[in-house]
PDB file of C-alpha atoms in Angstrom:
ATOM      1  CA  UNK R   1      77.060  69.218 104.717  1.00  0.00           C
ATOM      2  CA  UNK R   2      80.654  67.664 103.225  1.00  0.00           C
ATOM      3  CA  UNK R   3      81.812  64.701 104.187  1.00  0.00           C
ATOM      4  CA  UNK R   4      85.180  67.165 104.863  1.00  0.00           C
ATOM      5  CA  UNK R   5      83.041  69.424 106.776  1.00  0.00           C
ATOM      6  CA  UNK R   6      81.218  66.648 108.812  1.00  0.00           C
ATOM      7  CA  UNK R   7      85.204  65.142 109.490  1.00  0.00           C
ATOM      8  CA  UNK R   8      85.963  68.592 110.932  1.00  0.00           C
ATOM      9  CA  UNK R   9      83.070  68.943 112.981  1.00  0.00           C
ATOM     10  CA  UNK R  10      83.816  65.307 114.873  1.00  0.00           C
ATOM     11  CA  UNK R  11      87.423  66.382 115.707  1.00  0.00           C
ATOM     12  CA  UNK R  12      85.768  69.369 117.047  1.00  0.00           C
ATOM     13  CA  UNK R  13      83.120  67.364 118.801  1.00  0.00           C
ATOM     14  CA  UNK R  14      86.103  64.928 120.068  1.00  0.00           C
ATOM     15  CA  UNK R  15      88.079  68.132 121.457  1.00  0.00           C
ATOM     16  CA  UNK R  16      85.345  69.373 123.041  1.00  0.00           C
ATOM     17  CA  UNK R  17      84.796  66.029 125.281  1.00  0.00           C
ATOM     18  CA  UNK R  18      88.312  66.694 125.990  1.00  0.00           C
ATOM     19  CA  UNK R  19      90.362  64.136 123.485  1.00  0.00           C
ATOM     20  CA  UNK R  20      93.206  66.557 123.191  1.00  0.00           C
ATOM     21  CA  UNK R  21      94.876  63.455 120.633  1.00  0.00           C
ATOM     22  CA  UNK R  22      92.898  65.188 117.935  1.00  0.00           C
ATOM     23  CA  UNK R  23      94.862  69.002 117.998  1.00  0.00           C
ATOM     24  CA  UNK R  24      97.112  67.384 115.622  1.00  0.00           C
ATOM     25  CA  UNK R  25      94.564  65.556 113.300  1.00  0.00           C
ATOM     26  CA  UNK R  26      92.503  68.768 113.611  1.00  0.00           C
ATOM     27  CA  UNK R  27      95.912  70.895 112.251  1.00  0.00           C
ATOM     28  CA  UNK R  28      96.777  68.179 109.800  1.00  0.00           C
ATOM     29  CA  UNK R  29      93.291  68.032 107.940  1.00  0.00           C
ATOM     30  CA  UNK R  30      92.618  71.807 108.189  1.00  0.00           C
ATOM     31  CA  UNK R  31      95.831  73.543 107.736  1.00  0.00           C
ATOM     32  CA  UNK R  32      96.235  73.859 104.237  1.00  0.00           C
ATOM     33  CA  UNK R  33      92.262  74.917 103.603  1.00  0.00           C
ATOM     34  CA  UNK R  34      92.567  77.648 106.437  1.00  0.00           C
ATOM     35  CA  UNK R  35      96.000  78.639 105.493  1.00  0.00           C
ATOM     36  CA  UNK R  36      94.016  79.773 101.848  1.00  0.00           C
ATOM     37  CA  UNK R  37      91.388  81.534 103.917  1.00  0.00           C
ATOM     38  CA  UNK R  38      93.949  83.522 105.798  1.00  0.00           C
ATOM     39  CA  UNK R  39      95.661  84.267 102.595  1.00  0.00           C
ATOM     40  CA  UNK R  40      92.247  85.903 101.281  1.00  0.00           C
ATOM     41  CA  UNK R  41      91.906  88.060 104.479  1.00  0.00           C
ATOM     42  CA  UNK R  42      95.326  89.257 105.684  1.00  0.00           C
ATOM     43  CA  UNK R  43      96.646  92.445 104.488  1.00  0.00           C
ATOM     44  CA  UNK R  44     100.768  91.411 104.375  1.00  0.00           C
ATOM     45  CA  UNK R  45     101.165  87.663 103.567  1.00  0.00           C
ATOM     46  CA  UNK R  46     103.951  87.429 105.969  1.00  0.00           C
ATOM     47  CA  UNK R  47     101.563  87.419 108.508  1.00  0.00           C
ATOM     48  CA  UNK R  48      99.998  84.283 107.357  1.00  0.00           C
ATOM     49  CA  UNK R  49     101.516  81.945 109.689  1.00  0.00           C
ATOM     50  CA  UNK R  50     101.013  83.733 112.955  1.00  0.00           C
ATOM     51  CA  UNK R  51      97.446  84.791 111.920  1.00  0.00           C
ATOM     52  CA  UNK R  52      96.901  80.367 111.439  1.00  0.00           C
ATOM     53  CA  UNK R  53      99.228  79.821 114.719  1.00  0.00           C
ATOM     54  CA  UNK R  54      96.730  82.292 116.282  1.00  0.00           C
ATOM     55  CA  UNK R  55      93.921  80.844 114.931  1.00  0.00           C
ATOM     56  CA  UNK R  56      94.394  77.628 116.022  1.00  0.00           C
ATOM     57  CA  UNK R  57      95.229  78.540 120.273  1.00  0.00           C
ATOM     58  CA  UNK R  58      92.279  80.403 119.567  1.00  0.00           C
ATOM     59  CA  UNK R  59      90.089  76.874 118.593  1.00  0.00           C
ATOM     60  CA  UNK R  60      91.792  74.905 121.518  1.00  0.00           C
ATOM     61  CA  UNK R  61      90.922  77.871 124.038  1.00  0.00           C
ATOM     62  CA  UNK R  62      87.263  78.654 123.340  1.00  0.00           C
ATOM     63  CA  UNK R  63      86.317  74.586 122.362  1.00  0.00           C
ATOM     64  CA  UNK R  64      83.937  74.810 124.748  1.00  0.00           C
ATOM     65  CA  UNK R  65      82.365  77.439 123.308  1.00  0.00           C
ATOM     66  CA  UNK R  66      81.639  75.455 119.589  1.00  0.00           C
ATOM     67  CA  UNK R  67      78.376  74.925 119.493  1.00  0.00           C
ATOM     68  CA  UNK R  68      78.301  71.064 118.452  1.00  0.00           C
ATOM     69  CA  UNK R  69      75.029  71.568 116.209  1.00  0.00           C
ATOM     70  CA  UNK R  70      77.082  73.931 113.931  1.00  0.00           C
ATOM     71  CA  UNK R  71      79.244  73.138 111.185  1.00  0.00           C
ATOM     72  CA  UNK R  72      82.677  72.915 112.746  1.00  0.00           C
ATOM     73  CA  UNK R  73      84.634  73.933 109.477  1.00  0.00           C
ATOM     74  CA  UNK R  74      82.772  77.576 109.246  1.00  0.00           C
ATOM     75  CA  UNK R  75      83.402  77.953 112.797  1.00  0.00           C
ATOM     76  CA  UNK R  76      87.464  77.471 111.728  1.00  0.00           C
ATOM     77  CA  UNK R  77      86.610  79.775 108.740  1.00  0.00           C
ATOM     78  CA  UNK R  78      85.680  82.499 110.807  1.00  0.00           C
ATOM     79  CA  UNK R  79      88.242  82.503 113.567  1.00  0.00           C
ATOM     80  CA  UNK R  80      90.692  82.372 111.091  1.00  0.00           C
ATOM     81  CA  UNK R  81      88.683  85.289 109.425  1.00  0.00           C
ATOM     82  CA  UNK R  82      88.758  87.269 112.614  1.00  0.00           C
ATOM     83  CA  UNK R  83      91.980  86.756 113.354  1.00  0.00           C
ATOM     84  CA  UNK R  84      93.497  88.094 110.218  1.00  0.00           C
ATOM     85  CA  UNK R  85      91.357  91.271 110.824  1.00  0.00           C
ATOM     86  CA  UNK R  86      92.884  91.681 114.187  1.00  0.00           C
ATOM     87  CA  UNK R  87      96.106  91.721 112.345  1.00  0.00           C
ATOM     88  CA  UNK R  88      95.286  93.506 109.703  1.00  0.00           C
ATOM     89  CA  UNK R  89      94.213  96.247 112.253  1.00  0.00           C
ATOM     90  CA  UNK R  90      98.297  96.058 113.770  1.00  0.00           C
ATOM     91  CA  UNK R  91      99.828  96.955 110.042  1.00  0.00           C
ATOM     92  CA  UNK R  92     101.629  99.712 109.747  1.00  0.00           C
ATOM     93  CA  UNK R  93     101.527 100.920 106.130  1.00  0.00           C
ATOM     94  CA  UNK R  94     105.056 103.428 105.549  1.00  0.00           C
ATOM     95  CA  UNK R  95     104.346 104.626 102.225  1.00  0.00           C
ATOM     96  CA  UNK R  96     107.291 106.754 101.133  1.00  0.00           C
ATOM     97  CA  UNK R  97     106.375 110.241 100.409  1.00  0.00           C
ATOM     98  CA  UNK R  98     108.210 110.116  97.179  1.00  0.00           C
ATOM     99  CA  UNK R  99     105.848 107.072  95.835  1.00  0.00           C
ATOM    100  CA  UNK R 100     102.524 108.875  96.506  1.00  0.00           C
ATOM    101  CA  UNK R 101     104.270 112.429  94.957  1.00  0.00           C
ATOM    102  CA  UNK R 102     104.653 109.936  92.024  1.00  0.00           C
ATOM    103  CA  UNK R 103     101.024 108.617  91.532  1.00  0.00           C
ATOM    104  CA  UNK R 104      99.678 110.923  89.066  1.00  0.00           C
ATOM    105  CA  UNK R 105      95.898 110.029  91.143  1.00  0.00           C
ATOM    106  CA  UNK R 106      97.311 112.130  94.254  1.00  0.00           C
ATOM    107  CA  UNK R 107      99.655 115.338  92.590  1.00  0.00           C
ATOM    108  CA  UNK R 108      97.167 116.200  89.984  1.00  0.00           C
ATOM    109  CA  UNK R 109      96.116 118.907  92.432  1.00  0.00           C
ATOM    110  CA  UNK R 110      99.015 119.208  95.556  1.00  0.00           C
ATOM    111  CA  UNK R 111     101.685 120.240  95.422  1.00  0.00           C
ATOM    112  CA  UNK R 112     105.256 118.460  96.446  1.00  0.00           C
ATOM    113  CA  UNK R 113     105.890 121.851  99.206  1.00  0.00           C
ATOM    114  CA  UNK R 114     102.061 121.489 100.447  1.00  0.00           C
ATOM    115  CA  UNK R 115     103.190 117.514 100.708  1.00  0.00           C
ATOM    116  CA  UNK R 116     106.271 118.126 102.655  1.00  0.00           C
ATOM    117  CA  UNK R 117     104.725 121.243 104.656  1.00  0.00           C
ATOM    118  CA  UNK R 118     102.000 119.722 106.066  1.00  0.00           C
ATOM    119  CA  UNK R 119     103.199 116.001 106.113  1.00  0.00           C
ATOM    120  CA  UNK R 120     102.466 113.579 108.541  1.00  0.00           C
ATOM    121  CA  UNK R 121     101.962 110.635 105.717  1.00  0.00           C
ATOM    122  CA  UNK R 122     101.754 107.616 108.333  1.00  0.00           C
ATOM    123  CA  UNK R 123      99.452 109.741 110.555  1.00  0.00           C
ATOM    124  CA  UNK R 124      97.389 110.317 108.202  1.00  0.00           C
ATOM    125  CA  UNK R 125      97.585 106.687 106.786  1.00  0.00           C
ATOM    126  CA  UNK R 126      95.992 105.435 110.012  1.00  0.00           C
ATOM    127  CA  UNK R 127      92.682 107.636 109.880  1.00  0.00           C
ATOM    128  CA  UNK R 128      91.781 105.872 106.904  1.00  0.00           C
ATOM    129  CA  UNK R 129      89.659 102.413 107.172  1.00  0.00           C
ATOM    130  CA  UNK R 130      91.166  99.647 106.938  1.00  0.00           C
ATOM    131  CA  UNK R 131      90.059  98.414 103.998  1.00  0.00           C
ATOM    132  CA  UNK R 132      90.986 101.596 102.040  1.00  0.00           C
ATOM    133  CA  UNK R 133      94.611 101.087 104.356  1.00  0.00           C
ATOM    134  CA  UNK R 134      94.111  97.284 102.230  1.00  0.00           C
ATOM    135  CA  UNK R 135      94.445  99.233  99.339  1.00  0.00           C
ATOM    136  CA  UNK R 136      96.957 101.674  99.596  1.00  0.00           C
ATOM    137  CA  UNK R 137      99.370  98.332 100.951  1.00  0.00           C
ATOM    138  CA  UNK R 138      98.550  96.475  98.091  1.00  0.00           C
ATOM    139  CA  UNK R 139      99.513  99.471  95.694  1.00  0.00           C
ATOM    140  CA  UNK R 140     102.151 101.027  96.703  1.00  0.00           C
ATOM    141  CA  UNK R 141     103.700  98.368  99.172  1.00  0.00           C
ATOM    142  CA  UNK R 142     102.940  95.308  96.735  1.00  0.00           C
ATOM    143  CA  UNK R 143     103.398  97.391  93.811  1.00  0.00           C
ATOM    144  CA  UNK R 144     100.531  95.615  92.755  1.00  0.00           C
ATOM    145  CA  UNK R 145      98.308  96.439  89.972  1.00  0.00           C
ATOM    146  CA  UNK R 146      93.959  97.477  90.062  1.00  0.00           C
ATOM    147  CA  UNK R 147      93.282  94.063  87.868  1.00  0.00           C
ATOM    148  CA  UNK R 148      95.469  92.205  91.362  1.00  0.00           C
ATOM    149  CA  UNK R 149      94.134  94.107  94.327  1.00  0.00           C
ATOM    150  CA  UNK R 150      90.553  93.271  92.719  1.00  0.00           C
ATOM    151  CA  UNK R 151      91.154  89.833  92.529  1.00  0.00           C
ATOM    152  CA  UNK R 152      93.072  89.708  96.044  1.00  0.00           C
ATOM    153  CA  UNK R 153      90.111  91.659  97.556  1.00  0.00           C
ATOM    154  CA  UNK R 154      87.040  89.978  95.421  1.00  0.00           C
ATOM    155  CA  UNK R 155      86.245  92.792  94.306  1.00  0.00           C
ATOM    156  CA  UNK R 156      85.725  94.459  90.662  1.00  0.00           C
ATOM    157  CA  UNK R 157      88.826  96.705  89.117  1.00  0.00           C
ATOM    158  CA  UNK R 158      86.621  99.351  88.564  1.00  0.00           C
ATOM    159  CA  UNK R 159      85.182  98.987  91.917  1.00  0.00           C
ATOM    160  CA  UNK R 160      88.429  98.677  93.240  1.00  0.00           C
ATOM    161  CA  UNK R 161      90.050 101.702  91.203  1.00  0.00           C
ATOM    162  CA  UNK R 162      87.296 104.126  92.536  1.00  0.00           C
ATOM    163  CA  UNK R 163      88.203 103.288  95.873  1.00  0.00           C
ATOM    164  CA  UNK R 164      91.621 104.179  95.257  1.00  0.00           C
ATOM    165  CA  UNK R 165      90.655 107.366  93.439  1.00  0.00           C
ATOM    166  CA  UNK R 166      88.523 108.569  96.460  1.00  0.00           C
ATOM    167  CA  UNK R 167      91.441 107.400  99.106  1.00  0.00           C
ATOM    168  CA  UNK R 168      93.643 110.005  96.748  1.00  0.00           C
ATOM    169  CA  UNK R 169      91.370 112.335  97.264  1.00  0.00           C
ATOM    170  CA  UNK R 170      91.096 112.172 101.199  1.00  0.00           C
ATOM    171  CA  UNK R 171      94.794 111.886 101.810  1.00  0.00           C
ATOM    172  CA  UNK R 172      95.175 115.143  99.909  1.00  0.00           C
ATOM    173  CA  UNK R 173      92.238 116.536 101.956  1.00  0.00           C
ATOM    174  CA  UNK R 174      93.992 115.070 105.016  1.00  0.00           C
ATOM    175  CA  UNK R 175      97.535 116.298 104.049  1.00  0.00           C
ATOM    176  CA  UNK R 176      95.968 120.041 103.457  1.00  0.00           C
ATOM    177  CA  UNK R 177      94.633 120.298 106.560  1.00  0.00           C
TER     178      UNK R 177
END
C-alpha cells in the first residue's frame, strides 16, 4: 500500500472513531485525485462537482460502514465510481433529429419521413444501455470524435466505433417499429 493510500485510510480510521476535524483534511488530500476519477466515469462533465459533493456526504454517512482493514482510498474510488453511475443513469440525452438524419451510420437505410413518422427520438434514447446512451452523448452532444470517446471511455476506437455502428442500427430498428 502507498504511503498516500495508507494517509487516506487513517483519516478514515480517525472519522470513523468519530474525529469529525478530519472531513476537511479528508476533502483537502482527496479532492483533486477523486475529482479525476469522477471525470473518467460521468457521462456530462458538468456533473462533476455534484457527483464529488455527493460522494463525499456519502463517505461521512456510511463511515461506519468502512471496513478499517481495507484500503480507505479504493473505498473513495468506488463511491465516487458509484455515484457518477447514479448520475449517469439521470441524463437525459436530446439528440436533435436533424443531427442523427445527418450521420451517414443511421440514414444509409431510413428514411427522413420513416424518421419523423414514427419518431419518438428521446424515447427511444432511453431503452438503450447506458453505456451505448455514453456514446451517443459523447458524439453527438460533445461532438466528439471515435479516437476521443475511446480514450474518454478506455476503450479501443475500433471497439468503440462498432458500438456506435450497432447503436445505429438499433435506433433505426427502434424508430421502425
Amino acid at each position: 500500500m502507498y504511503s498516500y493510500h495508507e494517509h487516506v485510510s487513517s483519516i478514515l480510521r480517525s472519522l470513523k472513531k468519530g474525529n469529525k476535524e478530519n472531513v476537511k483534511v479528508l476533502f483537502e488530500i482527496t479532492y483533486n485525485h477523486l475529482k479525476y476519477i469522477a471525470k473518467r466515469y460521468v457521462i456530462d462533465i458538468k456533473d462533476c462537482e455534484d457527483v464529488l459533493m455527493e460522494a463525499y456526504l456519502k463517505v461521512i454517512k456510511y463511515i461506519d460502514s468502512y471496513n478499517v482493514e481495507c484500503d480507505g482510498y479504493n473505498w473513495l474510488c468506488k463511491i465516487v465510481q458509484n455515484t457518477a453511475y447514479d448520475f449517469n443513469e439521470k441524463v437525459e440525452i436530446n439528440v436533435s433529429l436533424e443531427n442523427l438524419i445527418a450521420d451517414r451510420l443511421f440514414c444509409e437505410s431510413v428514411s427522413i419521413e420513416d424518421c419523423f413518422e414514427s419518431m419518438n427520438l428521446n424515447n427511444e434514447m432511453r431503452k438503450l444501455e447506458l453505456y451505448d446512451r455514453q456514446i451517443v452523448f459523447y458524439r453527438f452532444i460533445y461532438g466528439m470524435t471515435f479516437d476521443e470517446i475511446a480514450i474518454k471511455l478506455g476503450k479501443r476506437k475500433s471497439t468503440v466505433h462498432k458500438q456506435y455502428v450497432r447503436i445505429m442500427k438499433e435506433l433505426k430498428i427502434l424508430l421502425r417499429d
